[in-house]
Short mmCIF file of C-alpha atoms in Angstrom, two decimals:
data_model
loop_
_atom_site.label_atom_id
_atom_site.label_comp_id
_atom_site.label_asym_id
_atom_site.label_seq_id
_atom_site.Cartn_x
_atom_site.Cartn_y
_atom_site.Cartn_z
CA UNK A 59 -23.94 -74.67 -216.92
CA UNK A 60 -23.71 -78.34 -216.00
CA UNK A 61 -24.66 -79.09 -211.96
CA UNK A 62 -22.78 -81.96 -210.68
CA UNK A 63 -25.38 -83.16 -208.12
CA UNK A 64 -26.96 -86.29 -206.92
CA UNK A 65 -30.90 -86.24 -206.27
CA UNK A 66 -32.01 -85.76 -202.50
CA UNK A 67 -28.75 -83.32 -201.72
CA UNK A 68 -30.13 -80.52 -199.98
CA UNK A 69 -26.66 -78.83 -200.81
CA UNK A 70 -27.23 -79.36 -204.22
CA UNK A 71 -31.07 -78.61 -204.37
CA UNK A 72 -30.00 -74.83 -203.64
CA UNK A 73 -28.20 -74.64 -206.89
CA UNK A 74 -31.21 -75.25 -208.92
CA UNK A 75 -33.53 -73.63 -206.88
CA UNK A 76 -31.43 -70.27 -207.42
CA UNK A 77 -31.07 -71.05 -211.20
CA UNK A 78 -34.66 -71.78 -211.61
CA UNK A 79 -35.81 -68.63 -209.73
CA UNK A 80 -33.23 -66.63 -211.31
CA UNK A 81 -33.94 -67.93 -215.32
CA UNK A 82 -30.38 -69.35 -215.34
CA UNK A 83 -30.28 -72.85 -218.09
CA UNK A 84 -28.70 -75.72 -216.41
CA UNK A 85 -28.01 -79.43 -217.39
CA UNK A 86 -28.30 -81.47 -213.97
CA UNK A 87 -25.35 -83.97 -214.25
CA UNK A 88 -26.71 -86.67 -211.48
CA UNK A 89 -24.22 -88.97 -210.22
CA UNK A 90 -24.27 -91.63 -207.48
CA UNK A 91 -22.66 -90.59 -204.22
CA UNK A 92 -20.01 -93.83 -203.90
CA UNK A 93 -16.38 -93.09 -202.99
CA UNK A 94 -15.42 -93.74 -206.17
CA UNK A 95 -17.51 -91.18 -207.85
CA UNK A 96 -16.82 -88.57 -204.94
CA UNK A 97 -13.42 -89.05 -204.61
CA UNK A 98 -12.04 -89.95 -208.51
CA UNK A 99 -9.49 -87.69 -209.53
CA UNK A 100 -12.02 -85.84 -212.37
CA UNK A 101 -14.02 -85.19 -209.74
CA UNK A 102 -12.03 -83.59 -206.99
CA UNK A 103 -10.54 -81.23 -209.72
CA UNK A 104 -14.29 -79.64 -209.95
CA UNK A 105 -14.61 -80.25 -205.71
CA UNK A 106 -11.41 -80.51 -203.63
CA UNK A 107 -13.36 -82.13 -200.43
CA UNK A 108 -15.29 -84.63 -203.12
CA UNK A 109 -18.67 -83.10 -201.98
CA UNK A 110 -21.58 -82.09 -204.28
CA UNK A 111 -22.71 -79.74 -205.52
CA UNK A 112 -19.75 -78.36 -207.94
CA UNK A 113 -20.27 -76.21 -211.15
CA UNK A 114 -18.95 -76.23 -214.42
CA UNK A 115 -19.36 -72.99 -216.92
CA UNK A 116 -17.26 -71.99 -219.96
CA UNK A 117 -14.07 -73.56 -218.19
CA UNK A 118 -14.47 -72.77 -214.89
CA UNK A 119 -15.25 -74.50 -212.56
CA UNK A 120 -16.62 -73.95 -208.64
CA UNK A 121 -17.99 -76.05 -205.57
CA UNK A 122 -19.58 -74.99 -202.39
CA UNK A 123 -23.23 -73.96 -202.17
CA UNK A 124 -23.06 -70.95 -200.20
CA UNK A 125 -20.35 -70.09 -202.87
CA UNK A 126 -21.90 -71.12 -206.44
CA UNK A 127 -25.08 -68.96 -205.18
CA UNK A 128 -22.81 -65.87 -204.90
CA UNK A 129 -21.09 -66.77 -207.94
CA UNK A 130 -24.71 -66.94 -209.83
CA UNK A 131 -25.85 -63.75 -207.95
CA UNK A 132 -22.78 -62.26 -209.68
CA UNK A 133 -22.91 -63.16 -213.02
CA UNK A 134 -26.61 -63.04 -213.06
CA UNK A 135 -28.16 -60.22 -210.81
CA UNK A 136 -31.53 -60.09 -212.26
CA UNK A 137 -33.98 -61.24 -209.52
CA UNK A 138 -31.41 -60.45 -206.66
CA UNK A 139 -31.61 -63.31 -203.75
CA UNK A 140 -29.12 -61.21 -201.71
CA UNK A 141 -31.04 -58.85 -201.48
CA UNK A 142 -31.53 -55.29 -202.57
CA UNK A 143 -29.98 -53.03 -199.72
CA UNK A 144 -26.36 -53.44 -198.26
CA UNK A 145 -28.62 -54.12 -194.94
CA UNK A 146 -30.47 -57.13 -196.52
CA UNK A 147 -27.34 -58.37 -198.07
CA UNK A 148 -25.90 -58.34 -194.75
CA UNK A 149 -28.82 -59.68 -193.10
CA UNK A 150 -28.98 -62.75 -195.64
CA UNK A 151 -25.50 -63.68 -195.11
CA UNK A 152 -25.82 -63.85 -191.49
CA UNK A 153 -28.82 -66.06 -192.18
CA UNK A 154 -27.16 -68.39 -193.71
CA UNK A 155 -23.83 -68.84 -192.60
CA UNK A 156 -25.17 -68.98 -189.02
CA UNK A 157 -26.95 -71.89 -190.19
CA UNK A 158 -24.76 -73.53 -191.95
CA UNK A 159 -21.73 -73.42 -189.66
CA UNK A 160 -24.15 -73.83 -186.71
CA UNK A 161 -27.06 -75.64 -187.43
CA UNK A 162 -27.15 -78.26 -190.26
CA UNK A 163 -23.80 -79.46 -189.47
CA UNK A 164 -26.49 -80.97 -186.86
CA UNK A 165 -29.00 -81.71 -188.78
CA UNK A 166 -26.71 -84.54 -191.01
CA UNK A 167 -24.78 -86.29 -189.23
CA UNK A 168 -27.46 -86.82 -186.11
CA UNK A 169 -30.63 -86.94 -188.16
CA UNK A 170 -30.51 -87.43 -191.61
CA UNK A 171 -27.43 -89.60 -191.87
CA UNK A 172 -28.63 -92.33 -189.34
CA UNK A 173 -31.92 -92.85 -190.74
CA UNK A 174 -30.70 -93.16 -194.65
CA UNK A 175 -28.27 -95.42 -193.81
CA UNK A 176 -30.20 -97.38 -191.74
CA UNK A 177 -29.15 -97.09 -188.40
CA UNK A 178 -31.67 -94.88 -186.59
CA UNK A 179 -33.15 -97.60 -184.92
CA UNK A 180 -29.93 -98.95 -183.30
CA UNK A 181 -28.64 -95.60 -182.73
CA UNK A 182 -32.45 -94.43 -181.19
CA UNK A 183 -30.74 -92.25 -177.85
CA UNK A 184 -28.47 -90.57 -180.41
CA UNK A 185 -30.89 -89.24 -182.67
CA UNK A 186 -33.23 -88.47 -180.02
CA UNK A 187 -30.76 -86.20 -179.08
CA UNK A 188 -30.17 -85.02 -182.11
CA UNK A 189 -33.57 -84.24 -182.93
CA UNK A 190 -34.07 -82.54 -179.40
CA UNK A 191 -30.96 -80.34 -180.59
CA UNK A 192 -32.78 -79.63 -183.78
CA UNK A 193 -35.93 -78.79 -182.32
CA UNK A 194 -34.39 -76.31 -180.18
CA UNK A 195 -32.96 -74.29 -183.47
CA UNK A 196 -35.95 -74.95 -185.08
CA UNK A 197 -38.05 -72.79 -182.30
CA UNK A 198 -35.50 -69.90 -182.68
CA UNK A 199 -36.33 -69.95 -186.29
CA UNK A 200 -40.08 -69.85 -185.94
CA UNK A 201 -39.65 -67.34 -184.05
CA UNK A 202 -37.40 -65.63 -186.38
CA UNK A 203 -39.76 -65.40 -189.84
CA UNK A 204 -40.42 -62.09 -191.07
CA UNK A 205 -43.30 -60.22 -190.97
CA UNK A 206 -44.10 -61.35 -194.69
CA UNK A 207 -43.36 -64.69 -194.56
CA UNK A 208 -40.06 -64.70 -195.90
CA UNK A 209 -36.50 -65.06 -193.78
CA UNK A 210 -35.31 -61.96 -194.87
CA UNK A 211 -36.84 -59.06 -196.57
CA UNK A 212 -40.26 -58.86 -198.90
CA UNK A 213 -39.18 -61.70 -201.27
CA UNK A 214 -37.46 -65.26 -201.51
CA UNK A 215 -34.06 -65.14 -201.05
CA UNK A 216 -30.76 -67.03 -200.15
CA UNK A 217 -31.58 -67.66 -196.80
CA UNK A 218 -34.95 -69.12 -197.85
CA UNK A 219 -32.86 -71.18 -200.23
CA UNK A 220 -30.47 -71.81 -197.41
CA UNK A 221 -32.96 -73.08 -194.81
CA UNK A 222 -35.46 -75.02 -197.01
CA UNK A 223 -33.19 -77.01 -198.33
CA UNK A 224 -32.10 -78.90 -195.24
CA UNK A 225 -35.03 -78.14 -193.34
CA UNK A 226 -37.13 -80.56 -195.80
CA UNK A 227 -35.32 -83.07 -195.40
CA UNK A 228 -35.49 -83.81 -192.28
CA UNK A 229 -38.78 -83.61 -192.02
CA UNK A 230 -39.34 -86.14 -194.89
CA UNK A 231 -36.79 -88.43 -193.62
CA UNK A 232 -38.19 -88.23 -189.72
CA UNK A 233 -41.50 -88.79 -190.56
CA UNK A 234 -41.08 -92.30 -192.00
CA UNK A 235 -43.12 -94.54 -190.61
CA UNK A 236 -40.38 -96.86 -189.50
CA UNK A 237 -39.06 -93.99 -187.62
CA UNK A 238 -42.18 -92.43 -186.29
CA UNK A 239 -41.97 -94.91 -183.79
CA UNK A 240 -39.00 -93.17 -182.18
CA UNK A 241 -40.78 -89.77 -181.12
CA UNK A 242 -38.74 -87.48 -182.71
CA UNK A 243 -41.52 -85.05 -183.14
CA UNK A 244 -41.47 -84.21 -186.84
CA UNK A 245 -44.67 -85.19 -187.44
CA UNK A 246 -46.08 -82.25 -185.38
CA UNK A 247 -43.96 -80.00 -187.52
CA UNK A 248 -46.77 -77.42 -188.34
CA UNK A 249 -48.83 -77.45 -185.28
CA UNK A 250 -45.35 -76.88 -183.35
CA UNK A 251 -43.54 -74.21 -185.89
CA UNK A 252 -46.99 -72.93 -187.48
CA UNK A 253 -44.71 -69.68 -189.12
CA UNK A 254 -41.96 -72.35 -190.35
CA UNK A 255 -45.14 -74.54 -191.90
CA UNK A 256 -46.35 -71.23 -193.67
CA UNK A 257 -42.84 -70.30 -194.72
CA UNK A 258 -42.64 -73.89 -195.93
CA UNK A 259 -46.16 -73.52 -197.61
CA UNK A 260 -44.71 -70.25 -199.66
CA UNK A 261 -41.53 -72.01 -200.91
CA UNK A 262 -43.59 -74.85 -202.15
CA UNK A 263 -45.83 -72.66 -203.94
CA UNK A 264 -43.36 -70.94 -205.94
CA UNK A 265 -43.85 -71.31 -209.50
CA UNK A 266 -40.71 -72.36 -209.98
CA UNK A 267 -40.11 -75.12 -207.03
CA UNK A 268 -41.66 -77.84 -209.14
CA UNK A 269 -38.67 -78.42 -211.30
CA UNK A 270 -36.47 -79.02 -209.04
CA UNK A 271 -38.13 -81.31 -206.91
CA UNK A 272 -36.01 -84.30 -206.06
CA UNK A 273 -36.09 -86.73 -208.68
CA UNK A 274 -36.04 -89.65 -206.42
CA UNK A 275 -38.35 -88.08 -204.03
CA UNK A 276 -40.39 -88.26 -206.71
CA UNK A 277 -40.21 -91.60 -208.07
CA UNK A 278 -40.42 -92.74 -204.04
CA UNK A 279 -44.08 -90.52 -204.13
CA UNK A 280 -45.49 -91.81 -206.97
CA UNK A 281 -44.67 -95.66 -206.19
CA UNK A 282 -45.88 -95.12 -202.67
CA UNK A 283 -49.42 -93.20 -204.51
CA UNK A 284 -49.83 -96.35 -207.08
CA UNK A 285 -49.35 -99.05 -203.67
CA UNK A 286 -51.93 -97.01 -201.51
#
């Protein structure tokens, strides 16, 4: 199955997260995220709104995170990250649709699109706001991890998947030190959301989370390690 991704897409970082987790081969196909790339006519074939991630397996073809992960649950049910009771299926959905449609349509355009594109700075009241809007659905869903450290039921699932994925982000991106200077409060993440910081703690540790680290996050880490 070939991902059609670029590195640092929180969208797309679900995909391999649930492939890795669930034992499912994959061939990352990384592309840069230019108009022309997103919007060629190959590539809206695979993803009618031009947006990453989009699939392609023995001819067919899908795009949509929320979607491919049902698709993979489907085809490959082993390790089930819908979970195992028509209750926890329903639970997980809610999960993360409700943050999806609700909170990370936030979380890009107000936070994490300023600040990669370089605007943060000039645009400081608007992502203050946006951060104090994030902050405020970020306390709901401290208060909201299960009793064993997971979103949803016993084990990792598709909301973890869900959440993590645009929850790291952020932080990484609002804790630069060129943005620290605006207040936004990230850098208190885990004194301020110490269940979210454990829940973080657990997806990191999974065995499998290592391989699908952000390739450029990585690269960034290690030249930053070498200069220090």
């Amino acid at each position: 199955m070939k991902i059609h991704m670029f590195s640092g897409s929180g969208f797309a970082w679900r995909i391999q997260l649930a492939c890795e987790l669930k034992g499912i081969p994959y061939d990352p196909a990384y592309m840069q995220p230019t108009p022309e790339n997103l919007k060629s006519a190959a590539f809206l074939k695979l993803s009618p709104r031009g947006k990453v991630p989009a699939i392609e397996a023995d001819g067919y073809s899908l795009s949509e995170s929320l979607a491919i992960m049902a698709y993979l649950e489907a085809k490959h049910p082993e390790r089930p990250l819908f979970g195992k009771t028509p209750e926890e299926t329903g639970q997980i959905w809610q999960k993360c649709l409700d943050f999806d449609l609700y909170v990370s349509g936030d979380f890009i355009p107000n936070l994490i699109a300023p600040i990669v594109q370089g605007r943060a700075v000039n645009e400081a009241d608007a992502v203050r706001k946006g951060a104090a809007t994030a902050h405020e659905e970020l306390a709901k869903l401290d208060d909201g991890v299960g009793a064993s450290g997971w979103i949803v039921g016993e084990s990792v699932s598709a909301a973890d998947i869900t959440l993590y994925t645009m929850i790291e982000p952020v932080i990484r991106f609002a804790t630069k030190p060129e943005i620290l200077s605006l207040g936004l409060g990230f850098d208190s993440f885990a004194s301020r959301y110490p269940r979210l910081q454990a829940w973080r703690e657990k997806v990191q540790s999974l065995p499998e989370y290592d391989a699908t680290y952000p390739v450029f996050w990585r690269e960034v880490d290690e030249q930053l390690a070498a200069a220090s």
